[in-house]
Amino acid sequence: MKAVEVSRLNYTYPSGRVVLSDISFSLEENRTLGLIGPNGAGKTTLLLSLCGLMEFTGTVSVFGEPMTLKNARQVRARIGFVFQNPDDQLFMPTVREDIAFGLKELGCTAEEVTTRVRQSLSAVGLEGFEDRSAHHCSFGEKRKITLAAALARRSDLLIFDEPTRELDPGGRREFMGMMREIKATKIIATHDLDLVLELCTDVLVINGGQIIARGGPKDLLSNRDLMISNRLEVPYRLRDT
Ligand code: ADP
């Protein structure tokens, strides 16, 4: 089954700026798609469109269900989103409330919420963090809390925007290990091309709001001309020298 199917997606900001033009692609269930391209390519806008958070034209279907203004909330229930900046996502007084946010809407009972909060914190190695405030946590811990919040939704599709940005090398490795363990379809927008090599099964290169190339990570990332012309770089491990 296709987890995501996008056809002729276009998005123009109210200012008139065209950010996505004629984007079409699909992703099979349980695959991991790396979305790469220079700053301003439209990656974040595309991710937000997949969650029904932008008023695009064209069609986006998630697990066979076409997203409309009416059912966006329902379709979004199957999606977990890890934002680029944890502070955009963590704003409640306690970690418990940050993770519980939205679970009631998914139909969870109070008991179920408590269980999911505990289990998801445990999955990211933050047992007992329920009563803390995310504001007093380190950046690495905040990143893990945003992942716990996404996991608590038990989503079939997880979307990550720059998940390893600003993590120290140890935190990055740890976080990537957690991402790898998650059994779901994943879409990851990132400049971390080593992450793409390690975690992704499919890659889309986008630039100027258009799809420039799609294919397997090794094929695309070893293509020097493709990388350079899109302000990317061939990762060290794929270089000849
Ligand atoms: P990426 O995630 O690839 O860096 P974005 O999706 O964030 O790209 O941005 C794509 C383009 O949309 C950029 O050129 C950016 O300046 C523009 N953009 C982002 N937000 C707005 C906005 N609110 N109004 C107008 N243009 C915007």
mmCIF file of N, CA and C and ligand atoms in Angstrom, residues 11-20 35-48 54 84 161-162 189 191 206-209, ligand 1:
data_model
loop_
_atom_site.group_PDB
_atom_site.id
_atom_site.type_symbol
_atom_site.label_atom_id
_atom_site.label_comp_id
_atom_site.label_asym_id
_atom_site.label_seq_id
_atom_site.Cartn_x
_atom_site.Cartn_y
_atom_site.Cartn_z
ATOM 1 N N TYR A 11 1.990 25.105 -4.209
ATOM 2 C CA TYR A 11 1.684 26.004 -3.092
ATOM 3 C C TYR A 11 2.295 27.380 -3.362
ATOM 4 N N THR A 12 1.463 28.388 -3.199
ATOM 5 C CA THR A 12 1.919 29.773 -3.377
ATOM 6 C C THR A 12 1.587 30.532 -2.099
ATOM 7 N N TYR A 13 2.585 31.210 -1.514
ATOM 8 C CA TYR A 13 2.300 31.995 -0.308
ATOM 9 C C TYR A 13 1.392 33.166 -0.667
ATOM 10 N N PRO A 14 0.614 33.661 0.302
ATOM 11 C CA PRO A 14 -0.292 34.778 0.009
ATOM 12 C C PRO A 14 0.450 35.959 -0.630
ATOM 13 N N SER A 15 1.747 36.066 -0.352
ATOM 14 C CA SER A 15 2.539 37.158 -0.944
ATOM 15 C C SER A 15 2.689 36.964 -2.456
ATOM 16 N N GLY A 16 2.286 35.796 -2.959
ATOM 17 C CA GLY A 16 2.406 35.527 -4.397
ATOM 18 C C GLY A 16 3.629 34.692 -4.717
ATOM 19 N N ARG A 17 4.443 34.410 -3.695
ATOM 20 C CA ARG A 17 5.660 33.639 -3.921
ATOM 21 C C ARG A 17 5.330 32.152 -4.127
ATOM 22 N N VAL A 18 5.714 31.640 -5.285
ATOM 23 C CA VAL A 18 5.465 30.219 -5.583
ATOM 24 C C VAL A 18 6.547 29.395 -4.888
ATOM 25 N N VAL A 19 6.145 28.489 -4.032
ATOM 26 C CA VAL A 19 7.133 27.734 -3.257
ATOM 27 C C VAL A 19 7.193 26.264 -3.673
ATOM 28 N N LEU A 20 6.060 25.710 -4.084
ATOM 29 C CA LEU A 20 6.061 24.328 -4.568
ATOM 30 C C LEU A 20 5.348 24.307 -5.911
ATOM 31 N N LEU A 35 14.324 13.791 2.232
ATOM 32 C CA LEU A 35 13.976 14.938 1.402
ATOM 33 C C LEU A 35 15.138 15.914 1.521
ATOM 34 N N ILE A 36 15.884 16.088 0.433
ATOM 35 C CA ILE A 36 17.074 16.926 0.524
ATOM 36 C C ILE A 36 17.039 18.035 -0.530
ATOM 37 N N GLY A 37 17.778 19.091 -0.240
ATOM 38 C CA GLY A 37 17.807 20.241 -1.141
ATOM 39 C C GLY A 37 18.303 21.448 -0.362
ATOM 40 N N PRO A 38 18.672 22.512 -1.053
ATOM 41 C CA PRO A 38 19.238 23.670 -0.365
ATOM 42 C C PRO A 38 18.225 24.380 0.532
ATOM 43 N N ASN A 39 18.704 25.308 1.347
ATOM 44 C CA ASN A 39 17.792 26.131 2.140
ATOM 45 C C ASN A 39 16.839 26.846 1.196
ATOM 46 N N GLY A 40 15.591 26.919 1.603
ATOM 47 C CA GLY A 40 14.608 27.635 0.784
ATOM 48 C C GLY A 40 14.048 26.811 -0.363
ATOM 49 N N ALA A 41 14.421 25.521 -0.426
ATOM 50 C CA ALA A 41 13.967 24.668 -1.537
ATOM 51 C C ALA A 41 12.466 24.388 -1.480
ATOM 52 N N GLY A 42 11.905 24.472 -0.263
ATOM 53 C CA GLY A 42 10.480 24.176 -0.099
ATOM 54 C C GLY A 42 10.232 22.915 0.718
ATOM 55 N N LYS A 43 11.279 22.401 1.371
ATOM 56 C CA LYS A 43 11.148 21.135 2.111
ATOM 57 C C LYS A 43 10.115 21.250 3.244
ATOM 58 N N THR A 44 10.268 22.276 4.064
ATOM 59 C CA THR A 44 9.347 22.430 5.197
ATOM 60 C C THR A 44 7.924 22.652 4.695
ATOM 61 N N THR A 45 7.788 23.452 3.662
ATOM 62 C CA THR A 45 6.448 23.717 3.114
ATOM 63 C C THR A 45 5.819 22.419 2.616
ATOM 64 N N LEU A 46 6.625 21.567 2.016
ATOM 65 C CA LEU A 46 6.109 20.287 1.535
ATOM 66 C C LEU A 46 5.656 19.412 2.710
ATOM 67 N N LEU A 47 6.479 19.362 3.768
ATOM 68 C CA LEU A 47 6.108 18.545 4.934
ATOM 69 C C LEU A 47 4.804 19.050 5.559
ATOM 70 N N LEU A 48 4.696 20.382 5.663
ATOM 71 C CA LEU A 48 3.475 20.943 6.260
ATOM 72 C C LEU A 48 2.261 20.659 5.378
ATOM 73 N N MET A 54 -1.218 23.403 5.049
ATOM 74 C CA MET A 54 -1.106 24.488 4.066
ATOM 75 C C MET A 54 -2.242 24.317 3.062
ATOM 76 N N GLN A 84 11.198 21.138 13.382
ATOM 77 C CA GLN A 84 12.611 21.500 13.350
ATOM 78 C C GLN A 84 13.067 22.056 14.702
ATOM 79 N N ASP A 161 11.468 17.106 10.517
ATOM 80 C CA ASP A 161 12.077 18.243 9.833
ATOM 81 C C ASP A 161 13.416 18.534 10.503
ATOM 82 N N GLU A 162 14.502 18.298 9.819
ATOM 83 C CA GLU A 162 15.863 18.529 10.338
ATOM 84 C C GLU A 162 16.073 17.928 11.740
ATOM 85 N N ALA A 189 13.187 15.445 6.265
ATOM 86 C CA ALA A 189 13.836 16.546 5.548
ATOM 87 C C ALA A 189 15.123 16.859 6.291
ATOM 88 N N HIS A 191 19.640 18.173 6.028
ATOM 89 C CA HIS A 191 20.906 18.456 5.346
ATOM 90 C C HIS A 191 21.947 17.405 5.742
ATOM 91 N N ILE A 206 14.935 18.213 -3.900
ATOM 92 C CA ILE A 206 14.095 19.303 -4.390
ATOM 93 C C ILE A 206 14.871 20.619 -4.356
ATOM 94 N N ASN A 207 14.554 21.459 -5.310
ATOM 95 C CA ASN A 207 15.216 22.764 -5.405
ATOM 96 C C ASN A 207 14.247 23.704 -6.119
ATOM 97 N N GLY A 208 14.128 24.902 -5.605
ATOM 98 C CA GLY A 208 13.225 25.873 -6.229
ATOM 99 C C GLY A 208 11.793 25.359 -6.293
ATOM 100 N N GLY A 209 11.422 24.540 -5.301
ATOM 101 C CA GLY A 209 10.039 24.058 -5.233
ATOM 102 C C GLY A 209 9.705 22.965 -6.229
HETATM 103 P P1 ADP B 1 13.296 24.714 3.194
HETATM 104 O O1 ADP B 1 12.612 23.972 4.286
HETATM 105 O O2 ADP B 1 13.695 23.857 2.039
HETATM 106 O O3 ADP B 1 14.455 25.554 3.678
HETATM 107 P P2 ADP B 1 10.909 26.337 3.163
HETATM 108 O O4 ADP B 1 9.767 25.466 2.820
HETATM 109 O O5 ADP B 1 11.104 26.720 4.606
HETATM 110 O O6 ADP B 1 12.249 25.736 2.551
HETATM 111 O O7 ADP B 1 10.773 27.700 2.356
HETATM 112 C C1 ADP B 1 10.600 27.717 0.949
HETATM 113 C C2 ADP B 1 10.502 29.150 0.479
HETATM 114 O O8 ADP B 1 9.305 29.738 0.975
HETATM 115 C C3 ADP B 1 11.658 30.019 0.924
HETATM 116 O O9 ADP B 1 12.110 30.747 -0.162
HETATM 117 C C4 ADP B 1 11.040 30.904 1.968
HETATM 118 O O10 ADP B 1 11.651 32.187 1.951
HETATM 119 C C5 ADP B 1 9.598 30.996 1.520
HETATM 120 N N1 ADP B 1 8.684 31.238 2.648
HETATM 121 C C6 ADP B 1 8.633 30.548 3.811
HETATM 122 N N2 ADP B 1 7.650 31.035 4.606
HETATM 123 C C7 ADP B 1 7.077 32.058 3.906
HETATM 124 C C8 ADP B 1 5.982 32.958 4.156
HETATM 125 N N3 ADP B 1 5.295 32.903 5.306
HETATM 126 N N4 ADP B 1 5.670 33.872 3.196
HETATM 127 C C9 ADP B 1 6.356 33.909 2.030
HETATM 128 N N5 ADP B 1 7.375 33.089 1.714
HETATM 129 C C10 ADP B 1 7.732 32.180 2.640
#
